[in-house]
Structures are given as C-alpha cells and as structure tokens.
C-alpha atoms as one frame of an Amber mdcrd trajectory, in Angstrom:
protein
  52.294  62.929 125.588  51.198  60.058 127.525  53.800  58.678 129.452  53.360
  54.590 131.219  55.632  53.613 134.360  55.886  50.826 135.531  56.588  50.501
 139.070  54.737  47.336 140.335  57.167  44.916 140.805  58.941  43.928 144.243
  62.286  45.102 144.305  63.830  42.629 147.278  67.320  43.428 147.052  66.688
  46.544 148.089  64.569  45.313 150.597  66.826  46.440 153.347  66.414  50.147
 152.199  62.475  50.024 152.403  59.448  47.859 151.845  58.649  49.981 148.386
  60.827  49.841 145.819  59.754  53.135 144.171  59.848  54.919 147.323  63.383
  54.310 147.983  65.202  57.347 148.754  67.789  58.226 145.776  68.746  62.535
 146.382  66.256  63.606 148.512  63.371  62.206 146.051  62.338  58.772 145.864
  62.831  56.615 142.951  59.210  56.607 141.019  59.531  60.845 141.827  62.995
  61.389 140.147  61.520  59.454 137.021  58.338  61.007 136.702  59.975  64.947
 137.262  62.975  63.496 135.247  60.199  62.468 132.534  58.060  66.218 132.957
  61.581  68.380 132.872  61.960  66.794 129.250  58.668  67.952 128.369  55.900
  64.638 129.526  52.654  65.762 131.038  50.383  62.826 131.519  51.529  59.571
 133.526  50.272  57.060 133.861  51.641  54.564 136.726  50.997  50.955 137.092
  52.125  49.616 140.502  51.311  46.451 142.208  53.633  45.448 145.248  52.087
  47.668 148.404  50.385  48.837 145.669  47.904  51.347 148.085  51.304  52.400
 149.831  52.690  53.694 146.712  49.471  55.205 145.270  48.931  57.258 148.922
  52.507  57.551 148.133  52.034  59.585 144.422  48.424  61.410 144.860  50.796
  63.980 147.508  52.978  64.103 145.049  51.313  65.046 142.056  48.737  67.335
 144.742  52.554  69.069 145.566  54.007  69.299 142.010  50.511  69.256 140.152
  51.468  66.696 138.127  48.432  64.665 136.035  48.507  61.178 136.994  46.626
  57.941 136.468  46.418  55.410 138.278  46.868  51.463 136.959  46.788  48.209
 139.358  48.423  45.171 138.166  46.839  42.075 140.613  49.444  39.833 138.649
  52.559  41.978 138.728  54.598  38.598 140.230  53.694  37.162 137.065  56.089
  39.642 134.669  56.371  43.270 133.779  54.857  42.619 130.660  51.373  41.874
 132.243  52.165  45.576 133.579  52.093  47.131 130.675  48.827  45.324 129.219
  46.941  46.312 132.182  47.371  49.896 130.209  45.686  49.095 127.402  42.428
  50.312 127.048  43.582  53.539 128.331  46.474  53.948 125.481  45.563  54.402
 121.875  48.136  56.619 120.559  52.407  57.101 120.994  53.605  56.837 124.466
  56.513  56.752 126.287  57.472  53.550 128.507  59.458  54.092 131.759  60.813
  51.601 134.319  60.197  53.383 137.930  63.529  52.490 139.136  65.656  53.711
 136.151  67.686  57.155 136.568  68.528  58.661 133.366  69.411  61.664 131.263
  66.755  63.724 130.373  68.294  64.698 127.240  67.744  60.684 126.030  63.742
  60.923 126.174  63.642  64.211 124.794  65.081  63.146 121.356  63.082  60.032
 121.726  59.660  61.815 121.936  59.869  63.567 119.040  61.203  60.223 117.040
  58.428  59.664 113.814  57.283  56.012 114.165  54.764  54.453 112.226  51.989
  52.099 113.591  53.437  49.095 113.938  56.549  50.024 115.408  58.452  50.377
 119.009  61.850  51.970 118.995  63.895  51.201 122.048  66.569  53.226 124.036
  69.731  51.423 123.945  73.033  52.263 124.927  75.992  50.886 122.354  78.925
  51.500 125.217  79.351  47.963 126.133  82.369  48.288 126.767  82.462  51.397
 128.655  79.675  51.736 130.439  80.355  50.884 134.516  77.007  51.419 135.956
  75.249  48.552 134.553  75.748  45.090 136.085  76.138  43.157 133.558  74.438
  39.840 135.061  71.072  41.415 135.346  71.244  43.769 132.198  69.227  43.332
 128.977  71.316  42.642 126.439  70.281  43.677 122.990  71.551  42.777 119.193
  70.925  44.990 116.620  71.728  45.321 112.859  71.417  48.090 111.120  68.520
  50.211 112.765  66.702  47.301 113.616  66.437  45.353 116.364  66.711  41.517
 116.288  67.163  39.901 119.739  66.744  40.434 123.135  66.903  39.214 126.274
  69.455  38.758 129.521  71.042  35.916 128.248  71.946  36.362 124.602  75.153
  35.428 123.548  75.474  38.024 120.781  74.215  41.628 121.474  76.214  44.804
 120.615  73.953  46.978 123.120  72.087  46.818 126.065  68.462  47.779 126.718
  67.654  51.259 129.069  64.273  50.409 129.360  62.880  53.937 127.876  60.783
  52.848 124.820  58.563  54.915 121.860  55.769  52.647 122.271  52.880  52.700
 119.794  49.226  49.662 120.649  50.909  47.607 118.705  53.589  46.378 121.671
  50.150  45.140 123.876  49.190  42.679 120.996  52.914  41.721 120.815  52.809
  41.353 124.952  49.595  38.935 124.975  50.807  36.874 121.645  54.335  36.147
 123.965  51.635  35.872 126.934  49.639  33.160 125.125  53.189  31.172 124.342
  54.477  31.074 128.066  56.446  34.491 127.814  54.806  37.001 130.444  57.918
  39.576 130.369  58.435  42.847 128.267  61.301  41.316 126.410  58.784  38.888
 125.520  57.010  41.199 123.652  59.653  43.100 122.174  60.970  40.290 120.822
  58.034  39.135 119.321  57.688  42.556 117.361  61.569  42.379 116.616  61.130
  39.055 114.435  58.746  41.020 112.109  61.504  43.762 111.705  59.035  46.491
 113.827  61.670  47.357 116.971  63.915  50.222 116.011  66.945  50.900 117.782
  67.956  54.673 119.295  71.285  55.520 119.980  70.972  57.061 123.234  74.653
  59.216 122.293  76.161  58.225 125.613  74.378  59.862 128.130  73.878  58.140
 131.144  70.912  55.960 132.367  70.979  52.876 135.293  68.918  50.162 136.370
  69.084  50.918 140.679  68.739  47.129 141.286  70.119  46.994 144.558  72.618
  49.028 146.371  75.725  49.055 144.659  73.033  50.919 141.662  71.902  52.997
 144.492  75.550  53.751 145.507  75.949  54.033 141.542  73.334  56.388 141.108
  73.587  58.454 143.994  77.802  58.810 142.756  76.680  60.023 139.177  73.597
  62.612 140.008  76.200  64.260 142.258  78.992  63.920 139.738  76.569  65.712
 137.231  76.456  68.659 139.334  79.315  70.484 138.008  78.708  73.262 135.341
  80.669  73.629 132.289  80.950  77.318 133.002  82.353  77.478 136.376  85.679
  79.147 137.344  89.189  78.146 138.521  88.314  77.854 142.228  84.764  76.926
 141.666  85.665  73.464 140.049  88.549  72.409 141.550  87.891  73.952 145.344
  84.584  75.136 145.944  82.725  72.601 143.629  84.063  70.230 145.501  83.174
  71.349 149.328  79.280  72.494 148.225  78.249  68.780 146.241  79.618  67.211
 149.779  76.795  70.160 151.772  74.399  69.228 148.991  74.625  65.874 149.435
  72.894  65.981 153.290  70.832  68.946 152.670  69.210  67.385 150.010  67.410
  65.479 152.455  65.892  68.177 154.433  63.190  70.894 153.520  65.714  73.671
 152.887  64.148  75.676 149.932  67.310  76.722 147.097  66.304  80.394 148.139
  67.013  79.769 151.882  70.572  78.570 150.995  70.716  81.475 148.285  69.315
  83.936 151.281  72.145  82.695 153.645  74.708  83.239 151.765  73.843  86.496
 151.241  73.420  87.205 154.737  77.518  85.203 155.611  78.209  88.187 152.885
  76.451  91.407 154.969  77.831  89.902 158.467  81.413  89.776 156.111  81.176
  92.781 154.504  80.282  94.584 158.533  83.550  93.027 159.601  85.349  95.194
 157.009  83.787  98.172 158.008  84.663  97.158 161.279  88.770  96.991 160.347
  91.485  95.416 162.481  92.857  92.282 161.074  91.147  90.384 162.953  87.684
  91.435 161.431  89.055  91.583 157.940  90.462  87.714 158.371  87.187  86.587
 159.992  84.448  88.728 156.944  87.261  87.443 154.580  86.473  83.677 156.079
  83.050  84.564 156.111  82.946  85.347 152.561  84.533  82.372 151.063  81.794
  79.852 153.182  79.285  82.818 151.687  80.623  81.685 148.175  81.201  77.745
 148.840  77.424  77.498 150.094  76.471  79.648 147.054  76.730  77.127 144.725
  74.190  74.891 146.791  71.304  76.442 145.855  71.570  75.165 142.847  72.410
  71.671 143.459  69.809  70.772 145.139  67.429  72.578 142.709  68.831  70.592
 139.730  68.873  67.772 142.297  65.466  67.954 143.440  63.967  69.191 139.934
  63.244  72.904 142.037  64.554  75.199 139.958  62.451  78.406 138.850  62.680
  81.625 136.789  62.538  83.265 140.376  64.846  80.648 141.775  67.414  81.630
 139.216  66.701  85.526 139.748  66.435  85.929 143.219  70.236  84.498 143.184
  72.035  86.627 140.825  70.091  89.839 142.501  71.404  88.686 145.780  74.683
  88.543 144.379  74.939  91.746 142.836  73.892  93.308 146.384  76.117  90.350
 148.055  79.442  91.865 146.006  78.682  95.103 145.985  78.975  95.215 150.097
  82.057  92.427 150.372  83.810  95.053 148.159  82.354  98.470 149.458  83.310
  97.699 152.919  86.813  96.153 151.954  87.482  99.394 150.431  86.295 101.474
 153.476  89.141  98.925 154.869  91.942 100.394 153.323  90.946 103.596 152.661
  89.825 104.811 156.456  93.315 104.683 157.636  95.030 107.024 155.267  92.239
 108.820 153.890  94.000 108.103 150.047  91.429 109.157 147.330  93.189 106.209
 145.156  91.771 103.409 147.428  88.387 104.694 146.817  89.353 104.783 142.606
  90.654 101.022 143.079  87.668  99.803 144.937  85.295 102.051 142.719  86.368
 100.237 140.060  86.551  96.614 141.324  82.886  96.975 142.130  81.972  98.358
 138.438  83.655  95.678 137.490  82.748  93.175 139.293  79.226  94.174 138.181
  79.603  94.120 134.148  80.895  91.027 134.796  77.570  89.601 136.155  75.987
  91.261 133.698  78.322  90.148 130.577  78.465  86.363 131.812  75.437  85.572
 130.478  75.427  85.997 126.828  79.425  85.383 127.250  78.312  81.987 128.513
  76.329  80.966 125.801  78.564  81.997 123.110  80.426  79.352 124.765  78.098
  76.985 124.990  77.401  76.990 121.622  80.972  77.252 119.941  82.489  74.657
 121.929  79.437  72.553 122.612  76.916  72.004 126.264  78.832  69.656 127.716
  82.562  71.194 127.055  84.080  73.163 129.852  85.489  76.362 129.478  87.570
  78.475 131.458  85.325  81.344 133.191  86.925  83.827 136.114  84.562  85.340
 137.941  82.963  85.376 141.296  84.549  82.564 142.888  87.962  84.122 142.058
  86.773  87.289 143.423  86.016  85.971 146.765  88.748  83.167 146.838  91.415
  86.498 146.375  89.548  88.355 149.313  90.331  85.514 151.602  93.531  84.472
 150.164  94.532  88.023 150.644  93.676  88.479 154.438  95.367  84.743 154.894
  98.673  85.984 153.980  97.788  89.072 155.203  98.314  87.268 159.353 101.092
  85.268 157.562 102.767  88.644 156.550 101.653  90.347 160.118 103.603  87.442
 161.849 106.228  88.581 160.303 106.543  91.615 160.604 105.670  92.866 157.428
 104.050  95.357 156.355 102.649  94.780 152.383  99.143  96.392 152.152  97.570
  92.830 150.712  93.660  94.299 151.374  94.236  97.124 149.286  96.691  94.585
 146.226  93.435  91.832 146.545  91.067  95.134 144.973  93.605  95.848 142.550
  93.576  92.386 141.225  89.810  92.096 141.785  89.247  95.804 139.978  92.099
  94.388 136.760  90.507  90.507 136.835  87.230  92.180 136.565  87.732  94.906
 133.694  90.119  93.177 131.513  87.705  89.921 131.587  84.835  92.389 130.604
  87.870  93.949 128.286  87.752  89.726 126.760  84.414  89.013 126.267  83.506
  92.058 124.236  86.031  91.921 121.880  84.944  87.884 121.750  81.922  88.838
 120.659  83.101  91.278 118.902  84.901  89.171 116.453  82.065  86.156 116.284
  79.086  89.301 116.175
C-alpha cells in the first residue's frame, strides 16, 4: 500500500532546533525518518513525500536515507506549501489513484494504529480518520492547537481547531481514497486550502468514518514542549512487560538513561551486545583470579554488563535497527557470558577447599540458567497471550542471577569488615541454582496445565 507523507511546512515554533522541521532530531532519528520507519514497520512499503519549505535540503536527506534503508521513496514538490496543507495533498493527485495512507511528517505515533487501519475496508467515496477519544486523558496534546472532531456513531460530522462541540481529536492519520482530492479542490475553491477543509466537505456528505485508536499514543511535534513530551514517551515505551524485577526497577531505569545518549551516536546494537559480553568475560576472569577484591570487581562488572545488556534492544527499538540476527547474536552471547560467569564463580568457591559439593551446585546453576533462557521464549509468548501484550508479568531471569552475584559481593565485603565468616559466594551460586531450576519446573507445570 502507498503512503503519502506531508513534510512541506516550515515549523517556525521549532526553528531553534533546526531550519527544516522534518529533519529535527528525536532520539537518534529525524522526525521524517521516524514517521517513515514507523509506517514501514506497520507494513507499508511505497512512500510519497511532499516537500516544500527548504525542499532541496530535505529531498537530499531523504535520498540518502532511502538508499541506506532500502526504502522506495518518491518526491513530490509543493511550491505553494505556505498556503495550506490541503495543497500538499493535492500535489499527489496524479500519483495516487487507489486507496492510500496519509500521514503527517511531524507526528509520532504507535505503529499498531497503522497495522489495524491499513486493513480497514473502505468504499471508493470514503475517507477514514483515526481519532483519539481520550480528550480528558491525553496529556500529550496542545488543546489550543489540536484539530478537534465531532463523531456521531462511526461518522465524523464536524472538524476544526476552533469548533466548540467535539468528542475526539484528529490524530493526523488517515486511510484515504482519491475522493479526498476532489473534496480539497472543492474546499479550496471556496477559500479553504486546508486538509481539514476537504475532510469537512466529505463529512457533510457522511463520507468520513472515525477509527478509534484505542488509547494508543500519538503526538503532534509542533513545538519544543511537544518534542520533550515525545522524547519522554518514547523512552518510557522501552520498558518490557517481560522484564524481571531487577530489570524493571533497577536496570531498565539506568539503561534507558544511557541509551538516551548512545542513541545520538553511530554505535550499533550488536556492538553493545558484544561490549556486555566482554564485561562478563572480564568479570569471570576476576573470579578465576580469586581473592575478595577480584570477587568484588568481577561482580561489579557482571552487574554493569547486565545493565548495558538492556541498551542494545533499546537502541534497536528507538532507531528501528532490530534484526533477527541481532536478537539471536545477543541471546548467544548472553548464554556464553552466563556460563563463563557461573563457572568462574564456581571455581572461586571450589578452589580453596576442593569440596565436590560446590562443583555440583555450580553445575546445577549453569544448567538451570541455560534451561531458564531456553524455556523463557515459549513461556513469555504464553503469558503475553494470557495477560495481553501490554500487561506486566513477573519473570525471574538473567537480571536476578546477575544481581544475586553482585549483592553477594557487596554483602561479602560487609561481613569481612565485621570479621564474620559466611560463604556468600557459595550462597549466591546455591540461590541461582535453586531459583533457576525452580522457575524452569514452574514454567513446565504451567505450560503443561494450559497446553
């Protein structure tokens, strides 16, 4: 399906952030890049972008972007960009003769809106507008600037920024047919060259259908305050429902702060995965060296690696760099890192005494952690189906194992200071072995009961 994106405006309220609004950066990507990649993720593939103000610079940028990302992109030039965004839509009239998605180049939104909208059935005389009924709950919009709509049943009867009676907001996301072009021409003939003017013409005929976005987020990035809100919303969306307790309350808040800065660089998610792996390897080597100082250093490195391990996925999601290889590469390195750390810690507690029990417990910790990761995929999938994609469920995984090692090192230092003799490194391995294998048995039982 074709996608028309309007990126012709000047955006004077964001002039301090850049001289071309579509190119203003937001967490490592320009606004126009984020719009296109969001639409691509939703399944759209053929993009038509209308440019106007500073058009040559924007088009050159988009040419490089489309080449790097392998995106099919057609330029449309609107020389009358200052007269109303309806004319930007009209500039595409000769290129779009079937239904298409219409987006604003400065809107940030949840791609799930498009996933559902693009599959809606539509008659040849209709336009479907995605609307937000959360007029009291949405804190991301500027009430004085947002376009408001009045919906009755499933039909829009009025639209505009200044209408007094309304029950939803216009999100700037449309499923259109060529009927939109005639409506804009009719509206322009009477002096209104805005897109809303064309929609109003169709609404008077009962030909504009409302599509509920169901509380999914969207924001019109029209000024610096909206840019800050969009940044906070995107960063907040990096939290995962499958995060374990340590990830959710400790690691993720730290990793998101790190990713906020790393996303501005060219560092790849795979490099971050490898960096986390190297930190684990150094930590494991510290365990092998023995001594409480090296034990503490190794544990700190392991916990640091656990935090950094969240950054690869965060940057991949923020910059649309996620790949099947990247996920597989990260998972493989994590398994090797877990094995090295637990083996190093087992050697640390075994070597001074030669107690065979320590080897057995270490083996159970290693095999338990491996099976913990192996069973997680199917279990997470089941829990998402059971609770819903956005519902949280408690997961005991790698984050807990890493933090257990880190905590044992901190407490071990405390006990040494007090002169007490408690084998906390062994207790850490024992805890990992018990928790990991108990979780595995629990998962098997739950899946068996529901399978």
